[in-house]
N, C-alpha and C. Protein backbone atom coordinates (compact mmCIF):
# COMPACT_ATOMS: atom_id res chain seq x y z
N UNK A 1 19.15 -18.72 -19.15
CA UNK A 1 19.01 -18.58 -17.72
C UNK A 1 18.30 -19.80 -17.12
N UNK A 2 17.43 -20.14 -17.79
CA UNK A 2 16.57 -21.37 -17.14
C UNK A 2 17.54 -22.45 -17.58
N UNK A 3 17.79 -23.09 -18.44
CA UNK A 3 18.76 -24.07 -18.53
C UNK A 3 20.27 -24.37 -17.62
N UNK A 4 20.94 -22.80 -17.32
CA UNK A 4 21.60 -22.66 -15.94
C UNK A 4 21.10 -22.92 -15.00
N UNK A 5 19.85 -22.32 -14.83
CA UNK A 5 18.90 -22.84 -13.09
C UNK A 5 18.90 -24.34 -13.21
N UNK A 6 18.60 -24.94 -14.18
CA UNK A 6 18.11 -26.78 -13.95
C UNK A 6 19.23 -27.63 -13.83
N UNK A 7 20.49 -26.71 -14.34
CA UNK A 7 21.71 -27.63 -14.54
C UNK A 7 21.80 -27.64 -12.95
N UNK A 8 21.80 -26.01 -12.32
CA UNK A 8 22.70 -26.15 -10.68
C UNK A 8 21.51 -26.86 -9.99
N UNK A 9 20.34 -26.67 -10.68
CA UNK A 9 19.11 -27.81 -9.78
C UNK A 9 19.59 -29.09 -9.87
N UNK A 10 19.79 -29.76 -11.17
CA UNK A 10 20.48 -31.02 -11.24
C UNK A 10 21.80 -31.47 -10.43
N UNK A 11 22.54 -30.87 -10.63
CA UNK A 11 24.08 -30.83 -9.47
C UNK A 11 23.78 -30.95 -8.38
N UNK A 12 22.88 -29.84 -7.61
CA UNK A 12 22.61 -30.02 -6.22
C UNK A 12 21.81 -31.56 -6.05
N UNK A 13 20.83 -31.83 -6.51
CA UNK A 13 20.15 -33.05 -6.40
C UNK A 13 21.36 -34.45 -6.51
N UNK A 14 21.74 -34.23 -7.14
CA UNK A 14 23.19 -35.43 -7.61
C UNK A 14 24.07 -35.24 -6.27
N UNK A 15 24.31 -33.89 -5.89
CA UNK A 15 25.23 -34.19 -4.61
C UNK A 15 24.71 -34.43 -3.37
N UNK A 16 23.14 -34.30 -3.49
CA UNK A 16 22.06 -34.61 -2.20
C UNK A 16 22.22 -36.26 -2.08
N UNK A 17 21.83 -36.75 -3.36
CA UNK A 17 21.68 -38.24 -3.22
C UNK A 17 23.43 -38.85 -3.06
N UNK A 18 24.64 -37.93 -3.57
CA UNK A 18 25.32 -38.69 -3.22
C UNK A 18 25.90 -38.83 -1.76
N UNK A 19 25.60 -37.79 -0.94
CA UNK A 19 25.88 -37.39 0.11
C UNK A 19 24.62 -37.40 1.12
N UNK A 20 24.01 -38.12 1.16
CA UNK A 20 22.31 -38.09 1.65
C UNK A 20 22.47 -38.80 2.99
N UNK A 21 23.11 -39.42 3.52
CA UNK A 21 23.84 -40.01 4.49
C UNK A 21 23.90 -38.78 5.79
N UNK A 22 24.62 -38.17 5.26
CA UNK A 22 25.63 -37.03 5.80
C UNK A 22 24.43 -36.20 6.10
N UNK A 23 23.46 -35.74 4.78
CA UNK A 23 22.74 -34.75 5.14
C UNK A 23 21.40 -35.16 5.65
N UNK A 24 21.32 -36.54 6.01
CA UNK A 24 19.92 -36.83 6.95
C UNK A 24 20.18 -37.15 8.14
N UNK A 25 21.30 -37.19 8.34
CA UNK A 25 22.48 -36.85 9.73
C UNK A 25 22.51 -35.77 10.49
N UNK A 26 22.77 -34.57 9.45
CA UNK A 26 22.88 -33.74 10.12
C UNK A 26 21.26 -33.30 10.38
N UNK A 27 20.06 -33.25 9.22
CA UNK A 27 18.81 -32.56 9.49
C UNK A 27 18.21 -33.66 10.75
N UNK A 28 18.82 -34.55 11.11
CA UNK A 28 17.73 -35.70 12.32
C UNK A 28 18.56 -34.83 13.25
N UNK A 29 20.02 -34.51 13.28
CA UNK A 29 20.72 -33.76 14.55
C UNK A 29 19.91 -32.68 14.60
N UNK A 30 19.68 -31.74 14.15
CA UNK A 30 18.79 -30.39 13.74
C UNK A 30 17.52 -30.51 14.50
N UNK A 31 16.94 -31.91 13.99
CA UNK A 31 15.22 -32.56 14.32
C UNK A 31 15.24 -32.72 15.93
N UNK A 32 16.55 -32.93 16.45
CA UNK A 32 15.87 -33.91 17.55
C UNK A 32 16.11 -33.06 18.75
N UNK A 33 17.30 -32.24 18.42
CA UNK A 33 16.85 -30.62 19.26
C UNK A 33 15.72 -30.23 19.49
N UNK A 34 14.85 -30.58 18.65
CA UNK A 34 13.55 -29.64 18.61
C UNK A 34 12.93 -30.45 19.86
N UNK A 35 13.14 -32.04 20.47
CA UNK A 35 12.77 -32.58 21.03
C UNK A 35 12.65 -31.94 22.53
N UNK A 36 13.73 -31.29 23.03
CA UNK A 36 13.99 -30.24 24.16
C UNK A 36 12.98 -29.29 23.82
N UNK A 37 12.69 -28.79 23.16
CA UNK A 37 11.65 -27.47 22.85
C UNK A 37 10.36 -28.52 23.21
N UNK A 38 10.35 -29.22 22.85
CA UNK A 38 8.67 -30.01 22.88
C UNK A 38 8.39 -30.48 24.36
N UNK A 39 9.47 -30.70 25.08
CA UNK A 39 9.48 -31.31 26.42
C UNK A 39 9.46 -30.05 27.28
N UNK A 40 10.49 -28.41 26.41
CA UNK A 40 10.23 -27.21 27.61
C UNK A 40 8.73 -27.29 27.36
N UNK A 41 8.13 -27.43 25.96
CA UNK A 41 6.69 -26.63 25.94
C UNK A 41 5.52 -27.77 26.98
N UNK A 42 5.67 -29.11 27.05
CA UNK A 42 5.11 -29.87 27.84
C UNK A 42 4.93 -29.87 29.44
N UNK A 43 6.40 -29.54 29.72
CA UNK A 43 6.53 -29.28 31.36
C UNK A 43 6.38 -28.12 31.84
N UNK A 44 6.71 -27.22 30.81
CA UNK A 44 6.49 -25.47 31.63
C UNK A 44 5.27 -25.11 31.18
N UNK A 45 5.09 -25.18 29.73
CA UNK A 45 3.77 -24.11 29.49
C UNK A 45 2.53 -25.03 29.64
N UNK A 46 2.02 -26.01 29.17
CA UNK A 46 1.12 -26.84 29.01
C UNK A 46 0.67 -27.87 30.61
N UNK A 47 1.76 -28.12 31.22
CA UNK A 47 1.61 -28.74 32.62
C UNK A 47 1.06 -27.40 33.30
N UNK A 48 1.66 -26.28 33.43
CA UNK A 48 1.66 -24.79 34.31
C UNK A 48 0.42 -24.89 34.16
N UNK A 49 -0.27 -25.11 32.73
CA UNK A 49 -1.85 -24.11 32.11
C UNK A 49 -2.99 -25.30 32.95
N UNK A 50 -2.54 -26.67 32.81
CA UNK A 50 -3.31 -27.90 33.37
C UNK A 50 -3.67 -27.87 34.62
N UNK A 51 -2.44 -27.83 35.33
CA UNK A 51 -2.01 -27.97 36.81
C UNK A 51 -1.87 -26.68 37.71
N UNK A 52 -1.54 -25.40 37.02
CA UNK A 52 -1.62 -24.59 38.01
C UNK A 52 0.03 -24.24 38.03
N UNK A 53 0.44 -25.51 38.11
CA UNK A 53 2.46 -24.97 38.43
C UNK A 53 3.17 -25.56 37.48
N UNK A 54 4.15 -25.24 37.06
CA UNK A 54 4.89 -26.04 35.81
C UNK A 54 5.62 -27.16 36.67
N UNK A 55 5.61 -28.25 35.49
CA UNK A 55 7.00 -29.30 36.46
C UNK A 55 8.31 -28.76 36.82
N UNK A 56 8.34 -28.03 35.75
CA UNK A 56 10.22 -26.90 35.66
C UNK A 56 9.88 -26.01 35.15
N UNK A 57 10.60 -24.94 35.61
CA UNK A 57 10.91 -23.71 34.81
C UNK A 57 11.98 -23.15 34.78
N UNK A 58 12.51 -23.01 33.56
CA UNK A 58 13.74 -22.79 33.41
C UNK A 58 14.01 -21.64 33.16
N UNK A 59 15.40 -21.02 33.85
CA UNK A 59 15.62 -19.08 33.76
C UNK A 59 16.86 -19.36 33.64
N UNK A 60 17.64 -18.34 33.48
CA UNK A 60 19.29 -18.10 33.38
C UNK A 60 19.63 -19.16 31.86
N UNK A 61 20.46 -19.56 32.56
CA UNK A 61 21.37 -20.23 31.32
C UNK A 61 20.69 -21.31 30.34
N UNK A 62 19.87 -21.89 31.59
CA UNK A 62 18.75 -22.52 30.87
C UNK A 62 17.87 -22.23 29.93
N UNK A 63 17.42 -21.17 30.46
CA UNK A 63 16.49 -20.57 29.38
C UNK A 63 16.68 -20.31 28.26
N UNK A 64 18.19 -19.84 28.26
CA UNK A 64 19.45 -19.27 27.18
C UNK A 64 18.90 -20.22 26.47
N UNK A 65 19.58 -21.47 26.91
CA UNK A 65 19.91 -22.39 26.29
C UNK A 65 18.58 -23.15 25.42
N UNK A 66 17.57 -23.10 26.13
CA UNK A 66 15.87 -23.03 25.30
C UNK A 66 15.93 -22.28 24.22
N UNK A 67 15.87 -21.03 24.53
CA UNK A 67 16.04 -20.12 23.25
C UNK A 67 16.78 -20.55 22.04
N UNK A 68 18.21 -21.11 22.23
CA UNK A 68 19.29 -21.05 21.74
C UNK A 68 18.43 -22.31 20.79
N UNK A 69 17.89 -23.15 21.35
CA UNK A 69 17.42 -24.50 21.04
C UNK A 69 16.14 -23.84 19.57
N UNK A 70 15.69 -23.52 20.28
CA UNK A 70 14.33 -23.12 19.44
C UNK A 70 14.73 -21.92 18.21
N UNK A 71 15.89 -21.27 18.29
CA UNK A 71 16.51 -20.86 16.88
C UNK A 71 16.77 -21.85 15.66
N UNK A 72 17.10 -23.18 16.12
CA UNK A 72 17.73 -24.08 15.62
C UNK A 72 16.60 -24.70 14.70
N UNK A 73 15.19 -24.43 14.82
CA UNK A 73 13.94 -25.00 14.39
C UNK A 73 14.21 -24.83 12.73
N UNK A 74 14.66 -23.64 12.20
CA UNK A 74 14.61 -23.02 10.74
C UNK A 74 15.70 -23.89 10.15
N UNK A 75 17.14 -23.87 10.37
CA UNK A 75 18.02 -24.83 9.72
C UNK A 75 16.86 -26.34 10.12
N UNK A 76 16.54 -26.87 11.10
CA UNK A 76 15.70 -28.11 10.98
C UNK A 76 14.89 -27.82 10.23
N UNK A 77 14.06 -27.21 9.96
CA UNK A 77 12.92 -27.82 8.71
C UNK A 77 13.18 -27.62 7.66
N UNK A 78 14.70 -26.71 7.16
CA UNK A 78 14.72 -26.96 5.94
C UNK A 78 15.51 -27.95 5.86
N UNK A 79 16.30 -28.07 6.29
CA UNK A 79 16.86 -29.63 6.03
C UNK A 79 16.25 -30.88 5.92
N UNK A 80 15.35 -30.95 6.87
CA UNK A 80 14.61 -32.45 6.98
C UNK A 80 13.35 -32.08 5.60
N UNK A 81 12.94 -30.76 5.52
CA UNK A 81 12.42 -30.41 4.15
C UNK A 81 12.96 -30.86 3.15
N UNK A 82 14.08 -31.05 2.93
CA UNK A 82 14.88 -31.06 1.53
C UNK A 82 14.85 -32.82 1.52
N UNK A 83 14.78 -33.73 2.52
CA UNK A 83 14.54 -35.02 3.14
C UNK A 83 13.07 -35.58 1.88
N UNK A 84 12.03 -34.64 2.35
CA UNK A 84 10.72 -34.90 1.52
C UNK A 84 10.30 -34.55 0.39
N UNK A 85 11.51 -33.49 -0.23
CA UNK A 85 11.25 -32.94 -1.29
C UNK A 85 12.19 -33.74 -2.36
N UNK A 86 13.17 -34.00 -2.04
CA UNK A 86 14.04 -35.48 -2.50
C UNK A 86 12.76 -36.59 -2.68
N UNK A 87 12.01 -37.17 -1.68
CA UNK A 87 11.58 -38.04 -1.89
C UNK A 87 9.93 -37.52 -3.26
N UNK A 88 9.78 -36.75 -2.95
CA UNK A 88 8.58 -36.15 -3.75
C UNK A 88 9.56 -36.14 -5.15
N UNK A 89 10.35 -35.43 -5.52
CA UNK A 89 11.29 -35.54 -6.68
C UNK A 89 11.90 -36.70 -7.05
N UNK A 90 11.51 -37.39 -6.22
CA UNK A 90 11.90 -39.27 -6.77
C UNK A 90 10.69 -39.78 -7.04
N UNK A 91 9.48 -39.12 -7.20
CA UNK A 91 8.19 -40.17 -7.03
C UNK A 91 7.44 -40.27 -6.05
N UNK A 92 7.76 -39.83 -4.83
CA UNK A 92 7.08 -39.80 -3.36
C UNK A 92 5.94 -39.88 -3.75
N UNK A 93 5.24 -40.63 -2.61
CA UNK A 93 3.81 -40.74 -2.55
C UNK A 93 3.08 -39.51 -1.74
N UNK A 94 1.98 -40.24 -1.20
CA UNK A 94 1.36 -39.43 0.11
C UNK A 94 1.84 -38.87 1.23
N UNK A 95 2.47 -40.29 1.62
CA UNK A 95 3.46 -39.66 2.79
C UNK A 95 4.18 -39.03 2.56
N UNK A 96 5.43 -38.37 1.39
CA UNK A 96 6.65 -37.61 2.00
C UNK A 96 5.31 -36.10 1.92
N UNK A 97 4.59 -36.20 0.67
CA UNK A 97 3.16 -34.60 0.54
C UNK A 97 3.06 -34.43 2.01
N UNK A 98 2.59 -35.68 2.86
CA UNK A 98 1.85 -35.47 3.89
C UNK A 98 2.89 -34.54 5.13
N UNK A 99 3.74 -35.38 5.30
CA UNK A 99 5.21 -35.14 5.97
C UNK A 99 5.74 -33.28 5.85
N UNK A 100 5.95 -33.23 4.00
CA UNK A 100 6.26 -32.34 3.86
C UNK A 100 5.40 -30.87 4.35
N UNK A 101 4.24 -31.33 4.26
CA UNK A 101 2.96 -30.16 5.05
C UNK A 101 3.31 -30.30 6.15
N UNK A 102 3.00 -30.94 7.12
CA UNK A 102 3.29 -30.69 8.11
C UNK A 102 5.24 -30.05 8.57
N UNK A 103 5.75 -30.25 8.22
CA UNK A 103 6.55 -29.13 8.53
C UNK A 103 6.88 -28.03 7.84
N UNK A 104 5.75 -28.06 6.72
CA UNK A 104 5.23 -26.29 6.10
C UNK A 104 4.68 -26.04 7.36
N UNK A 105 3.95 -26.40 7.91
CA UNK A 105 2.95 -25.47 8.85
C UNK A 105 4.18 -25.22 9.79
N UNK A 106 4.91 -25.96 10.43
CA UNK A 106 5.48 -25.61 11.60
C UNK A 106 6.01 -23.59 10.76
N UNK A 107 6.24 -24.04 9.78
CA UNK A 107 7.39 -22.49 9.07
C UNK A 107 6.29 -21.35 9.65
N UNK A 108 4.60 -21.83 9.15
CA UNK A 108 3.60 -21.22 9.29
C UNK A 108 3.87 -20.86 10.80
N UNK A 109 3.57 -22.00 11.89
CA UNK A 109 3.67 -21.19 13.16
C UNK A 109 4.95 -20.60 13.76
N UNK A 110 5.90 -20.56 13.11
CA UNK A 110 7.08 -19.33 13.76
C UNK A 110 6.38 -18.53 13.47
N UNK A 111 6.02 -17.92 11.74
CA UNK A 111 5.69 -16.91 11.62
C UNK A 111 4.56 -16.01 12.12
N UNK A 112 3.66 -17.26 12.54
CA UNK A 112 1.88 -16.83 12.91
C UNK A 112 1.88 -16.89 14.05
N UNK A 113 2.39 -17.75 15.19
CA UNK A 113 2.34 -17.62 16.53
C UNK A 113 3.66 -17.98 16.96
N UNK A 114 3.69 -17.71 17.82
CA UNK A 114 5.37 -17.47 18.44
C UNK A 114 5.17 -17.97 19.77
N UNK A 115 5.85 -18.51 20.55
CA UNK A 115 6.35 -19.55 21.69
C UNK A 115 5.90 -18.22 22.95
N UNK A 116 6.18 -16.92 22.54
CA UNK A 116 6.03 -15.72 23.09
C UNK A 116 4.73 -15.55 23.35
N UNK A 117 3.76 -15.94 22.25
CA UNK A 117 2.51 -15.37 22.43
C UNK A 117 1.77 -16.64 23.53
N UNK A 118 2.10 -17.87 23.07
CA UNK A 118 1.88 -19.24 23.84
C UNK A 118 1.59 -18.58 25.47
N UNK A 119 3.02 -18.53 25.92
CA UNK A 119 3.51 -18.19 26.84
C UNK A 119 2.44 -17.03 27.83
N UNK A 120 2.45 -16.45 26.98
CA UNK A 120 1.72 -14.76 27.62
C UNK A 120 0.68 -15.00 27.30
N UNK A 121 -0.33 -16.06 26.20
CA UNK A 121 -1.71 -16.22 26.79
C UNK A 121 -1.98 -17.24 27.42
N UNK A 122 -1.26 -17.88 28.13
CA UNK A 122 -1.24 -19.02 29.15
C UNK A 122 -1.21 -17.97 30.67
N UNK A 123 -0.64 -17.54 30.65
CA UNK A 123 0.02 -16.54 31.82
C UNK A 123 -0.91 -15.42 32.14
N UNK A 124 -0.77 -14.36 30.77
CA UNK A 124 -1.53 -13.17 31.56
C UNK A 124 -2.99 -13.50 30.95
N UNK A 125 -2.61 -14.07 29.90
CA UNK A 125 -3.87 -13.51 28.95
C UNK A 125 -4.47 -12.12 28.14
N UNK A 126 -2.92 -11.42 27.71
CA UNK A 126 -3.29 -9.86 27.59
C UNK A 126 -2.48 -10.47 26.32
N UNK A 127 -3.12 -10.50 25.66
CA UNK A 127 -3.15 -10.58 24.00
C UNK A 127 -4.40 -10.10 23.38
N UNK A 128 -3.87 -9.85 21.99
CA UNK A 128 -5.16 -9.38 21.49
C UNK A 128 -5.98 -10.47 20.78
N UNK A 129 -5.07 -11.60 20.39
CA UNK A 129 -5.39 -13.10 20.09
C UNK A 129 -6.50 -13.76 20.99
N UNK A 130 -7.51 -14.55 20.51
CA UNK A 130 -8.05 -15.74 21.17
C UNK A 130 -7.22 -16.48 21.84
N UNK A 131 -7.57 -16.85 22.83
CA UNK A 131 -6.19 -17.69 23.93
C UNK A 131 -6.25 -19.08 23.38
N UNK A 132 -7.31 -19.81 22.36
CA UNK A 132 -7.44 -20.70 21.87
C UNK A 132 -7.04 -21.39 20.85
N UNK A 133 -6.16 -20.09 20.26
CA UNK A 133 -5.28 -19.81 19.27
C UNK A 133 -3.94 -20.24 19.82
N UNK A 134 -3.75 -20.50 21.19
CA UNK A 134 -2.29 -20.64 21.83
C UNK A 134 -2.25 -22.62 21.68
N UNK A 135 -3.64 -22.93 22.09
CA UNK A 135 -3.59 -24.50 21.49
C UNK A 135 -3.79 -24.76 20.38
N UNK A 136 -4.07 -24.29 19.17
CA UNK A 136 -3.72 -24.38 18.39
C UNK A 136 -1.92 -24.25 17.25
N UNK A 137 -1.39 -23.47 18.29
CA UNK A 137 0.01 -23.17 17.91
C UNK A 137 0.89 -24.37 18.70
N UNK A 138 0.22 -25.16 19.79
CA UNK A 138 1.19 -26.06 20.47
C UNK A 138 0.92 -27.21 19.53
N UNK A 139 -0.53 -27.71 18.80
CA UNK A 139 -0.78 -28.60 18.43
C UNK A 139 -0.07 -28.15 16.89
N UNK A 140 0.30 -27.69 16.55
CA UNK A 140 1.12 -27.07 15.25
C UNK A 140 2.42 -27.77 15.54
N UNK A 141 3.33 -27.24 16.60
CA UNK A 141 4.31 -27.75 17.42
C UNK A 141 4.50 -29.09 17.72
N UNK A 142 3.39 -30.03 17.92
CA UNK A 142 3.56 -31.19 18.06
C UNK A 142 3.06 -32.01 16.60
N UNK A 143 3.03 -31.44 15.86
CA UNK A 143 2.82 -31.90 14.22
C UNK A 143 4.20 -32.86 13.67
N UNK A 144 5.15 -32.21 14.42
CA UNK A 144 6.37 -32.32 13.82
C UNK A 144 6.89 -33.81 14.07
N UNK A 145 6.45 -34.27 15.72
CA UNK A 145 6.27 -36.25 15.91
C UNK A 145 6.16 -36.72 14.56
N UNK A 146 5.57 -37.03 14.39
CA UNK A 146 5.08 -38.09 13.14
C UNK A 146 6.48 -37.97 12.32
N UNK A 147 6.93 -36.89 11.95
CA UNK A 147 8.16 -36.65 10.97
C UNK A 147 9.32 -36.88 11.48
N UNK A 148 9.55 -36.33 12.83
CA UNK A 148 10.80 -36.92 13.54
C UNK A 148 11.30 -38.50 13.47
N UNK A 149 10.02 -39.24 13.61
CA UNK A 149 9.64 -40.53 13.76
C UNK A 149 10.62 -41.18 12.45
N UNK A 150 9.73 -40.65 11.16
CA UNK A 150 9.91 -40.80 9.97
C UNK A 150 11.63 -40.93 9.83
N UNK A 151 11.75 -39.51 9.58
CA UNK A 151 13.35 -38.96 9.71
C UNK A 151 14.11 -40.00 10.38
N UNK A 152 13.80 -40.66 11.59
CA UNK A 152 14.82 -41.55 12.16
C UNK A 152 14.67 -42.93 11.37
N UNK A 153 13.26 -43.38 10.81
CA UNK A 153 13.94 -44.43 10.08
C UNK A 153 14.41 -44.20 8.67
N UNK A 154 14.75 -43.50 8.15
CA UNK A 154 15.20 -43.05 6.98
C UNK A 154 16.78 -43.28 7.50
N UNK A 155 16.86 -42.12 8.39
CA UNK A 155 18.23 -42.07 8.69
C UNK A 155 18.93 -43.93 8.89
N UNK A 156 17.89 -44.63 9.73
CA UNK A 156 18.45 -45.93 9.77
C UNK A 156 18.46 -46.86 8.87
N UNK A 157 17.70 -46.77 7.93
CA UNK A 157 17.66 -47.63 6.06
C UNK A 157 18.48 -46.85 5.63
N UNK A 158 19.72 -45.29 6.01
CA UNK A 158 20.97 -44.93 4.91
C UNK A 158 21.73 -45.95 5.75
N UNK A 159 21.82 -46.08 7.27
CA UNK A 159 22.72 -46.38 7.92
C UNK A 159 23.22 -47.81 7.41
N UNK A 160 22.09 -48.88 7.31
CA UNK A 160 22.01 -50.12 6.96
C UNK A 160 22.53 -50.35 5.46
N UNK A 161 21.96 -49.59 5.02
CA UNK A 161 22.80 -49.47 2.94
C UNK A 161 23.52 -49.06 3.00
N UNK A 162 24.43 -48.50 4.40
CA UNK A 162 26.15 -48.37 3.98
C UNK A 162 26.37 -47.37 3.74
N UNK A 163 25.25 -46.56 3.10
CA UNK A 163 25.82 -45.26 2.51
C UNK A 163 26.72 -44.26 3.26
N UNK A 164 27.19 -44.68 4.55
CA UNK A 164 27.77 -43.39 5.11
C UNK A 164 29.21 -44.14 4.39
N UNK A 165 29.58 -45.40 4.63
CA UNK A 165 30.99 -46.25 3.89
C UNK A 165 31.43 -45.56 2.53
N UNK A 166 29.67 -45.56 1.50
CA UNK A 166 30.19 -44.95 0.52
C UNK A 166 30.56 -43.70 0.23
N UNK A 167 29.79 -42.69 1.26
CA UNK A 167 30.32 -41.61 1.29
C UNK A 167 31.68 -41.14 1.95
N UNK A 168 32.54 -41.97 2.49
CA UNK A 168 33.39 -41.45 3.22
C UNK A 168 34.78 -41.90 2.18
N UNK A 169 34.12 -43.34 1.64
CA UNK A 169 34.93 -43.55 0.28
C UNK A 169 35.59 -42.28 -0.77
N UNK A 170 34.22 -42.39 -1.13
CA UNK A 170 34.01 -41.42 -2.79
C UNK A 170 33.97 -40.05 -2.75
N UNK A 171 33.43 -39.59 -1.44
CA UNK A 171 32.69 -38.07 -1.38
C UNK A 171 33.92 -37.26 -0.71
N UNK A 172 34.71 -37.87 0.04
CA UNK A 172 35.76 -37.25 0.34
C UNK A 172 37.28 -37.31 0.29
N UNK A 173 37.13 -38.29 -0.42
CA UNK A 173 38.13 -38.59 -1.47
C UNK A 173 38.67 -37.24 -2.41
N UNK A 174 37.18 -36.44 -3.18
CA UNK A 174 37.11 -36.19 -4.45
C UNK A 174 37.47 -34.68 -3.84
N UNK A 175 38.39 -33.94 -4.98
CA UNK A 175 38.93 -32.57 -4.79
C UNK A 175 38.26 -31.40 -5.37
């Protein structure tokens, strides 16, 4: 059983690096969605709490479409996860450890504070939470910069080594 687990561990890793192009493509597409979530949480909740009024607030389709955005967070961190855990499984240093924590924690704040609770102790303040706990969940939220950052030059050292050429060669070529 364990020698089956390491083989499909091995395979998957072999088709990560051969296809790594493709899949730091798609986890930066994943990543940069999250960028809309960071700009609703800047102009509505965090400007509103500063200033008194939000710059925007978005309802109807918009909002939808926030929501819709901020589902998208879980396929992003495991993908751009699998980004640092590649590099940690190659030798990684500090940075991909460092990288890779920080978007452990983000997993931490879906689960521990929610955009919901943000929201409603900015607003009413009828939580049973410390309201201090709500900046702490935005500064969780903005953890994720530094990695986005990262993620895009990664994505641009595959772009430059070609690798998308070789993948479009070899990888889809093969039956």
């Amino acid at each position: 059983m364990y020698t089956a687990f390491m083989n499909i561990w091995q395979k998957f890793w072999e088709w990560y690096d051969r296809t790594y192009t493709l899949n730091i493509s798609i986890a930066l597409g994943l990543f940069a969605l999250q960028i809309v979530h960071l700009v609703w949480l800047l102009g509505e909740v965090i400007w509103g709490k500063f200033f008194g009024m939000p710059l925007f607030q978005f309802t109807g389709l918009a909002e939808s479409l926030i929501v819709l955005v901020d589902y998208t967070e879980i396929p992003a961190l495991i993908s751009v996860s699998l980004i640092y855990i590649n590099d940690i499984r190659k030798g990684g240093g500090f940075k991909a450890w460092l990288y890779l924590a920080l978007l452990l924690s983000q997993v931490m704040h879906i689960f521990w504070i929610t955009d919901e609770f943000v929201v409603t102790a900015f607003n009413q303040g009828g939580t049973v939470l410390p309201a201090w706990l709500a900046w702490v969940a935005i500064l969780i939220d903005y953890l994720e910069v530094p990695v986005m950052i990262d993620t895009v030059k990664k994505f641009t050292v595959a772009m430059r080594e070609k690798r998308v050429a070789d993948f479009l060669k070899n990888e889809l070529r093969e039956e």
